[in-house]
């Protein structure tokens, strides 16, 4: 489960006039942009120093100083709300958590309920990706967030054909734990998609990358 544009969403809870507006959250001392609403993303790059934003763009957007106390409080509210609907909630970051859905017959419907109640009780929109491993759940979450047809919840079952179709189109750089430097090395090996990584030579992965990446490949092969 991942909160959508979390810092910007927190600001909108307490200032509804910002809904639908391009919002940027600035780092300590208002140095650079550390979070963006969807509306801001085409206008300002992540990490851009505030002073480099042109006056013409500044007229169109709202830049806010970060409020980490607020974000921490809202994060706790979101996780507390989710705990009413599932036994295990493991926070991964301030705006993400892994949740367990064992025992629910219709996991998609249950996650839609979680999503609706988090929005109702906290004002924060969330997306939920469902799969048998954490890495695949992160892939599913990415799809849920990017494609509105799924209404914020996407289930990626253990179906080899479906996994092939989804992972073949999923850039390897979007895989959980794959950073920019790793991407360049993977491309040099002809690994461009999540499916390529899943099918990679495990010995080669072990020799050239971290044990974390090796485990990612091995675990997802078991499902």
PDB file of C-alpha atoms in Angstrom:
ATOM      1  CA  UNK A   1       0.000   0.000   0.000  1.00  0.00           C
ATOM      2  CA  UNK A   2       1.395   3.340  -1.072  1.00  0.00           C
ATOM      3  CA  UNK A   3       0.042   6.824  -0.346  1.00  0.00           C
ATOM      4  CA  UNK A   4      -0.313   8.848  -3.536  1.00  0.00           C
ATOM      5  CA  UNK A   5       1.875  11.977  -3.667  1.00  0.00           C
ATOM      6  CA  UNK A   6       1.928  11.787   0.116  1.00  0.00           C
ATOM      7  CA  UNK A   7       3.393  15.135   1.141  1.00  0.00           C
ATOM      8  CA  UNK A   8       1.199  17.032  -1.325  1.00  0.00           C
ATOM      9  CA  UNK A   9      -1.847  15.001  -0.249  1.00  0.00           C
ATOM     10  CA  UNK A  10      -1.190  15.880   3.405  1.00  0.00           C
ATOM     11  CA  UNK A  11      -1.116  19.572   2.548  1.00  0.00           C
ATOM     12  CA  UNK A  12      -4.404  19.253   0.651  1.00  0.00           C
ATOM     13  CA  UNK A  13      -6.141  17.692   3.641  1.00  0.00           C
ATOM     14  CA  UNK A  14      -5.675  20.928   5.551  1.00  0.00           C
ATOM     15  CA  UNK A  15      -6.041  23.244   2.555  1.00  0.00           C
ATOM     16  CA  UNK A  16      -8.665  21.840   0.162  1.00  0.00           C
ATOM     17  CA  UNK A  17      -8.159  24.804  -2.185  1.00  0.00           C
ATOM     18  CA  UNK A  18      -4.941  23.101  -3.279  1.00  0.00           C
ATOM     19  CA  UNK A  19      -6.867  20.146  -4.735  1.00  0.00           C
ATOM     20  CA  UNK A  20      -6.108  19.857  -8.448  1.00  0.00           C
ATOM     21  CA  UNK A  21      -3.375  22.504  -8.241  1.00  0.00           C
ATOM     22  CA  UNK A  22       0.333  21.919  -9.047  1.00  0.00           C
ATOM     23  CA  UNK A  23       2.046  21.656  -5.641  1.00  0.00           C
ATOM     24  CA  UNK A  24       5.718  21.314  -4.774  1.00  0.00           C
ATOM     25  CA  UNK A  25       7.155  20.554  -1.337  1.00  0.00           C
ATOM     26  CA  UNK A  26      10.568  22.021  -0.591  1.00  0.00           C
ATOM     27  CA  UNK A  27      13.453  20.581   1.423  1.00  0.00           C
ATOM     28  CA  UNK A  28      14.840  22.059   4.614  1.00  0.00           C
ATOM     29  CA  UNK A  29      15.538  25.772   4.189  1.00  0.00           C
ATOM     30  CA  UNK A  30      13.370  25.643   1.045  1.00  0.00           C
ATOM     31  CA  UNK A  31      16.346  24.499  -0.993  1.00  0.00           C
ATOM     32  CA  UNK A  32      14.936  22.147  -3.618  1.00  0.00           C
ATOM     33  CA  UNK A  33      11.784  20.284  -4.626  1.00  0.00           C
ATOM     34  CA  UNK A  34      11.506  16.958  -2.766  1.00  0.00           C
ATOM     35  CA  UNK A  35       7.875  16.073  -3.548  1.00  0.00           C
ATOM     36  CA  UNK A  36       5.446  16.920  -6.332  1.00  0.00           C
ATOM     37  CA  UNK A  37       1.770  16.540  -7.030  1.00  0.00           C
ATOM     38  CA  UNK A  38       0.875  14.915 -10.362  1.00  0.00           C
ATOM     39  CA  UNK A  39       0.017  18.333 -11.743  1.00  0.00           C
ATOM     40  CA  UNK A  40       3.522  19.630 -11.001  1.00  0.00           C
ATOM     41  CA  UNK A  41       5.473  16.738 -12.490  1.00  0.00           C
ATOM     42  CA  UNK A  42       5.352  17.980 -16.115  1.00  0.00           C
ATOM     43  CA  UNK A  43       6.498  21.428 -14.988  1.00  0.00           C
ATOM     44  CA  UNK A  44       9.269  20.853 -12.417  1.00  0.00           C
ATOM     45  CA  UNK A  45      11.827  18.061 -12.114  1.00  0.00           C
ATOM     46  CA  UNK A  46      12.317  16.214  -8.849  1.00  0.00           C
ATOM     47  CA  UNK A  47      15.206  17.692  -6.889  1.00  0.00           C
ATOM     48  CA  UNK A  48      15.252  20.951  -8.837  1.00  0.00           C
ATOM     49  CA  UNK A  49      16.638  23.846  -6.766  1.00  0.00           C
ATOM     50  CA  UNK A  50      13.867  26.322  -6.037  1.00  0.00           C
ATOM     51  CA  UNK A  51      15.883  29.242  -7.394  1.00  0.00           C
ATOM     52  CA  UNK A  52      16.088  27.561 -10.801  1.00  0.00           C
ATOM     53  CA  UNK A  53      12.318  27.515 -11.285  1.00  0.00           C
ATOM     54  CA  UNK A  54      11.501  30.237 -13.777  1.00  0.00           C
ATOM     55  CA  UNK A  55       9.217  33.146 -12.794  1.00  0.00           C
ATOM     56  CA  UNK A  56       6.678  32.101 -15.420  1.00  0.00           C
ATOM     57  CA  UNK A  57       6.393  28.621 -13.865  1.00  0.00           C
ATOM     58  CA  UNK A  58       6.286  30.014 -10.331  1.00  0.00           C
ATOM     59  CA  UNK A  59       3.144  31.956 -11.232  1.00  0.00           C
ATOM     60  CA  UNK A  60       1.382  28.690 -12.073  1.00  0.00           C
ATOM     61  CA  UNK A  61       2.363  26.620  -9.050  1.00  0.00           C
ATOM     62  CA  UNK A  62       2.347  26.530  -5.250  1.00  0.00           C
ATOM     63  CA  UNK A  63       5.586  25.819  -3.391  1.00  0.00           C
ATOM     64  CA  UNK A  64       5.340  24.886   0.283  1.00  0.00           C
ATOM     65  CA  UNK A  65       7.885  24.434   3.044  1.00  0.00           C
ATOM     66  CA  UNK A  66       8.085  20.843   4.284  1.00  0.00           C
ATOM     67  CA  UNK A  67       6.257  19.984   7.511  1.00  0.00           C
ATOM     68  CA  UNK A  68       7.627  16.645   8.683  1.00  0.00           C
ATOM     69  CA  UNK A  69       5.697  16.687  11.952  1.00  0.00           C
ATOM     70  CA  UNK A  70       2.464  16.877   9.965  1.00  0.00           C
ATOM     71  CA  UNK A  71       3.550  14.142   7.557  1.00  0.00           C
ATOM     72  CA  UNK A  72       4.550  11.829  10.400  1.00  0.00           C
ATOM     73  CA  UNK A  73       1.223  12.320  12.137  1.00  0.00           C
ATOM     74  CA  UNK A  74      -0.738  11.690   8.941  1.00  0.00           C
ATOM     75  CA  UNK A  75       1.339   8.586   8.230  1.00  0.00           C
ATOM     76  CA  UNK A  76       0.411   7.173  11.639  1.00  0.00           C
ATOM     77  CA  UNK A  77      -3.259   7.916  11.003  1.00  0.00           C
ATOM     78  CA  UNK A  78      -3.159   6.075   7.679  1.00  0.00           C
ATOM     79  CA  UNK A  79      -1.458   3.000   9.145  1.00  0.00           C
ATOM     80  CA  UNK A  80      -3.805   2.954  12.160  1.00  0.00           C
ATOM     81  CA  UNK A  81      -6.795   3.029   9.819  1.00  0.00           C
ATOM     82  CA  UNK A  82      -5.442   0.138   7.768  1.00  0.00           C
ATOM     83  CA  UNK A  83      -4.850  -1.949  10.913  1.00  0.00           C
ATOM     84  CA  UNK A  84      -8.609  -2.111  11.428  1.00  0.00           C
ATOM     85  CA  UNK A  85      -8.878  -4.146   8.204  1.00  0.00           C
ATOM     86  CA  UNK A  86      -5.875  -6.479   8.271  1.00  0.00           C
ATOM     87  CA  UNK A  87      -3.918  -8.229  11.016  1.00  0.00           C
ATOM     88  CA  UNK A  88      -0.451  -7.333   9.788  1.00  0.00           C
ATOM     89  CA  UNK A  89       0.717  -3.878   8.708  1.00  0.00           C
ATOM     90  CA  UNK A  90       4.469  -3.472   8.262  1.00  0.00           C
ATOM     91  CA  UNK A  91       5.444   0.146   7.537  1.00  0.00           C
ATOM     92  CA  UNK A  92       8.215   0.317   4.950  1.00  0.00           C
ATOM     93  CA  UNK A  93       8.550   4.096   4.782  1.00  0.00           C
ATOM     94  CA  UNK A  94       6.546   7.131   5.868  1.00  0.00           C
ATOM     95  CA  UNK A  95       4.041   6.558   3.051  1.00  0.00           C
ATOM     96  CA  UNK A  96       4.292   2.821   2.283  1.00  0.00           C
ATOM     97  CA  UNK A  97       3.463  -0.410   4.074  1.00  0.00           C
ATOM     98  CA  UNK A  98       3.276  -4.105   3.334  1.00  0.00           C
ATOM     99  CA  UNK A  99      -0.011  -5.634   4.474  1.00  0.00           C
ATOM    100  CA  UNK A 100      -1.118  -9.239   4.776  1.00  0.00           C
ATOM    101  CA  UNK A 101      -4.374 -10.395   3.164  1.00  0.00           C
ATOM    102  CA  UNK A 102      -4.460 -14.037   4.237  1.00  0.00           C
ATOM    103  CA  UNK A 103      -7.992 -15.328   4.877  1.00  0.00           C
ATOM    104  CA  UNK A 104      -9.938 -12.899   2.672  1.00  0.00           C
ATOM    105  CA  UNK A 105     -11.911 -14.549  -0.133  1.00  0.00           C
ATOM    106  CA  UNK A 106     -12.076 -11.429  -2.322  1.00  0.00           C
ATOM    107  CA  UNK A 107      -8.834  -9.527  -1.822  1.00  0.00           C
ATOM    108  CA  UNK A 108      -9.604  -6.917  -4.482  1.00  0.00           C
ATOM    109  CA  UNK A 109     -12.907  -5.973  -2.879  1.00  0.00           C
ATOM    110  CA  UNK A 110     -11.292  -5.910   0.559  1.00  0.00           C
ATOM    111  CA  UNK A 111      -8.528  -3.608  -0.664  1.00  0.00           C
ATOM    112  CA  UNK A 112     -11.085  -1.319  -2.272  1.00  0.00           C
ATOM    113  CA  UNK A 113     -12.729  -1.102   1.150  1.00  0.00           C
ATOM    114  CA  UNK A 114      -9.380  -0.282   2.776  1.00  0.00           C
ATOM    115  CA  UNK A 115      -8.696   2.361   0.161  1.00  0.00           C
ATOM    116  CA  UNK A 116     -12.120   3.982   0.535  1.00  0.00           C
ATOM    117  CA  UNK A 117     -11.926   4.064   4.326  1.00  0.00           C
ATOM    118  CA  UNK A 118      -8.406   5.486   4.409  1.00  0.00           C
ATOM    119  CA  UNK A 119      -9.589   8.272   2.125  1.00  0.00           C
ATOM    120  CA  UNK A 120     -12.716   8.854   4.235  1.00  0.00           C
ATOM    121  CA  UNK A 121     -10.957   8.812   7.610  1.00  0.00           C
ATOM    122  CA  UNK A 122      -7.687  10.579   6.739  1.00  0.00           C
ATOM    123  CA  UNK A 123      -8.236  12.330   3.408  1.00  0.00           C
ATOM    124  CA  UNK A 124      -5.183  10.552   1.930  1.00  0.00           C
ATOM    125  CA  UNK A 125      -5.555   8.662  -1.392  1.00  0.00           C
ATOM    126  CA  UNK A 126      -3.713   5.334  -1.556  1.00  0.00           C
ATOM    127  CA  UNK A 127      -2.962   2.680  -4.147  1.00  0.00           C
ATOM    128  CA  UNK A 128      -2.674  -1.030  -3.373  1.00  0.00           C
ATOM    129  CA  UNK A 129      -0.815  -3.707  -5.325  1.00  0.00           C
ATOM    130  CA  UNK A 130      -1.531  -7.354  -4.550  1.00  0.00           C
ATOM    131  CA  UNK A 131       0.811 -10.256  -5.333  1.00  0.00           C
ATOM    132  CA  UNK A 132       2.528 -13.251  -3.774  1.00  0.00           C
ATOM    133  CA  UNK A 133       5.892 -11.535  -3.178  1.00  0.00           C
ATOM    134  CA  UNK A 134       6.898  -8.061  -2.074  1.00  0.00           C
ATOM    135  CA  UNK A 135       8.674  -7.298  -5.322  1.00  0.00           C
ATOM    136  CA  UNK A 136       5.670  -8.300  -7.416  1.00  0.00           C
ATOM    137  CA  UNK A 137       3.362  -6.401  -5.048  1.00  0.00           C
ATOM    138  CA  UNK A 138       5.442  -3.283  -5.734  1.00  0.00           C
ATOM    139  CA  UNK A 139       5.026  -3.918  -9.475  1.00  0.00           C
ATOM    140  CA  UNK A 140       1.271  -4.312  -8.996  1.00  0.00           C
ATOM    141  CA  UNK A 141       1.149  -1.110  -6.959  1.00  0.00           C
ATOM    142  CA  UNK A 142       2.906   0.767  -9.758  1.00  0.00           C
ATOM    143  CA  UNK A 143       0.246  -0.459 -12.199  1.00  0.00           C
ATOM    144  CA  UNK A 144      -2.594   0.427  -9.800  1.00  0.00           C
ATOM    145  CA  UNK A 145      -1.249   3.960  -9.484  1.00  0.00           C
ATOM    146  CA  UNK A 146      -0.593   4.540 -13.193  1.00  0.00           C
ATOM    147  CA  UNK A 147      -3.805   3.138 -14.673  1.00  0.00           C
ATOM    148  CA  UNK A 148      -7.083   4.626 -13.416  1.00  0.00           C
ATOM    149  CA  UNK A 149      -9.125   1.758 -14.869  1.00  0.00           C
ATOM    150  CA  UNK A 150      -8.086  -0.358 -11.849  1.00  0.00           C
ATOM    151  CA  UNK A 151      -9.462   2.210  -9.368  1.00  0.00           C
ATOM    152  CA  UNK A 152      -6.338   2.175  -7.232  1.00  0.00           C
ATOM    153  CA  UNK A 153      -6.130  -1.609  -6.697  1.00  0.00           C
ATOM    154  CA  UNK A 154      -4.385  -4.131  -8.950  1.00  0.00           C
ATOM    155  CA  UNK A 155      -4.036  -7.882  -8.384  1.00  0.00           C
ATOM    156  CA  UNK A 156      -1.161  -9.694 -10.086  1.00  0.00           C
ATOM    157  CA  UNK A 157      -1.856 -13.438  -9.710  1.00  0.00           C
ATOM    158  CA  UNK A 158       0.622 -16.289 -10.059  1.00  0.00           C
ATOM    159  CA  UNK A 159      -0.238 -16.876 -13.698  1.00  0.00           C
ATOM    160  CA  UNK A 160       2.866 -17.346 -15.850  1.00  0.00           C
ATOM    161  CA  UNK A 161       1.255 -15.931 -19.001  1.00  0.00           C
ATOM    162  CA  UNK A 162      -0.065 -12.851 -17.201  1.00  0.00           C
ATOM    163  CA  UNK A 163       3.265 -12.346 -15.436  1.00  0.00           C
ATOM    164  CA  UNK A 164       4.999 -12.486 -18.804  1.00  0.00           C
ATOM    165  CA  UNK A 165       2.635  -9.891 -20.293  1.00  0.00           C
ATOM    166  CA  UNK A 166       2.994  -7.519 -17.333  1.00  0.00           C
ATOM    167  CA  UNK A 167       6.708  -7.894 -16.601  1.00  0.00           C
ATOM    168  CA  UNK A 168       7.698  -7.750 -20.289  1.00  0.00           C
ATOM    169  CA  UNK A 169       6.383  -4.177 -20.382  1.00  0.00           C
ATOM    170  CA  UNK A 170       7.764  -3.176 -16.974  1.00  0.00           C
ATOM    171  CA  UNK A 171      11.108  -1.294 -17.129  1.00  0.00           C
ATOM    172  CA  UNK A 172      13.795  -2.933 -15.022  1.00  0.00           C
ATOM    173  CA  UNK A 173      14.600   0.465 -13.525  1.00  0.00           C
ATOM    174  CA  UNK A 174      11.175   0.488 -11.862  1.00  0.00           C
ATOM    175  CA  UNK A 175      11.809  -2.806 -10.052  1.00  0.00           C
ATOM    176  CA  UNK A 176      12.081  -2.401  -6.278  1.00  0.00           C
ATOM    177  CA  UNK A 177      15.725  -2.078  -5.239  1.00  0.00           C
ATOM    178  CA  UNK A 178      17.147  -1.427  -8.715  1.00  0.00           C
ATOM    179  CA  UNK A 179      18.935   1.931  -8.717  1.00  0.00           C
ATOM    180  CA  UNK A 180      20.285   4.023 -11.581  1.00  0.00           C
ATOM    181  CA  UNK A 181      23.795   2.585 -11.476  1.00  0.00           C
ATOM    182  CA  UNK A 182      22.446  -0.958 -11.485  1.00  0.00           C
ATOM    183  CA  UNK A 183      20.174  -0.158 -14.435  1.00  0.00           C
ATOM    184  CA  UNK A 184      23.120   0.796 -16.627  1.00  0.00           C
ATOM    185  CA  UNK A 185      24.913  -2.472 -15.827  1.00  0.00           C
ATOM    186  CA  UNK A 186      21.759  -4.498 -16.425  1.00  0.00           C
ATOM    187  CA  UNK A 187      21.222  -2.825 -19.795  1.00  0.00           C
ATOM    188  CA  UNK A 188      24.775  -3.765 -20.742  1.00  0.00           C
ATOM    189  CA  UNK A 189      23.777  -7.401 -20.103  1.00  0.00           C
ATOM    190  CA  UNK A 190      20.681  -7.055 -22.281  1.00  0.00           C
ATOM    191  CA  UNK A 191      18.320  -6.870 -19.303  1.00  0.00           C
ATOM    192  CA  UNK A 192      15.766  -4.141 -19.971  1.00  0.00           C
ATOM    193  CA  UNK A 193      12.535  -5.346 -18.411  1.00  0.00           C
ATOM    194  CA  UNK A 194      11.398  -7.000 -15.194  1.00  0.00           C
ATOM    195  CA  UNK A 195      10.815 -10.190 -17.173  1.00  0.00           C
ATOM    196  CA  UNK A 196      14.396 -10.134 -18.478  1.00  0.00           C
ATOM    197  CA  UNK A 197      15.577  -9.848 -14.877  1.00  0.00           C
ATOM    198  CA  UNK A 198      13.337 -12.702 -13.777  1.00  0.00           C
ATOM    199  CA  UNK A 199      14.865 -14.924 -16.467  1.00  0.00           C
ATOM    200  CA  UNK A 200      18.457 -13.777 -15.887  1.00  0.00           C
ATOM    201  CA  UNK A 201      21.359 -16.125 -15.176  1.00  0.00           C
ATOM    202  CA  UNK A 202      21.391 -16.251 -11.381  1.00  0.00           C
ATOM    203  CA  UNK A 203      25.127 -17.007 -11.280  1.00  0.00           C
ATOM    204  CA  UNK A 204      25.842 -13.906 -13.352  1.00  0.00           C
ATOM    205  CA  UNK A 205      23.581 -11.789 -11.131  1.00  0.00           C
ATOM    206  CA  UNK A 206      25.392 -13.064  -8.028  1.00  0.00           C
ATOM    207  CA  UNK A 207      28.818 -12.284  -9.468  1.00  0.00           C
ATOM    208  CA  UNK A 208      28.073  -8.781 -10.752  1.00  0.00           C
ATOM    209  CA  UNK A 209      25.473  -7.416  -8.346  1.00  0.00           C
ATOM    210  CA  UNK A 210      24.438  -7.462  -4.705  1.00  0.00           C
ATOM    211  CA  UNK A 211      23.002 -10.385  -2.809  1.00  0.00           C
ATOM    212  CA  UNK A 212      19.804  -8.346  -2.495  1.00  0.00           C
ATOM    213  CA  UNK A 213      19.259  -8.404  -6.267  1.00  0.00           C
ATOM    214  CA  UNK A 214      20.097 -12.102  -6.382  1.00  0.00           C
ATOM    215  CA  UNK A 215      17.478 -12.814  -3.733  1.00  0.00           C
ATOM    216  CA  UNK A 216      14.927 -10.704  -5.591  1.00  0.00           C
ATOM    217  CA  UNK A 217      15.389 -12.804  -8.719  1.00  0.00           C
ATOM    218  CA  UNK A 218      15.408 -16.124  -6.837  1.00  0.00           C
ATOM    219  CA  UNK A 219      12.330 -15.432  -4.700  1.00  0.00           C
ATOM    220  CA  UNK A 220      10.200 -14.313  -7.620  1.00  0.00           C
ATOM    221  CA  UNK A 221      11.158 -17.380  -9.604  1.00  0.00           C
ATOM    222  CA  UNK A 222       9.551 -19.511  -6.927  1.00  0.00           C
ATOM    223  CA  UNK A 223       6.133 -17.981  -7.553  1.00  0.00           C
TER     224      UNK A 223
END
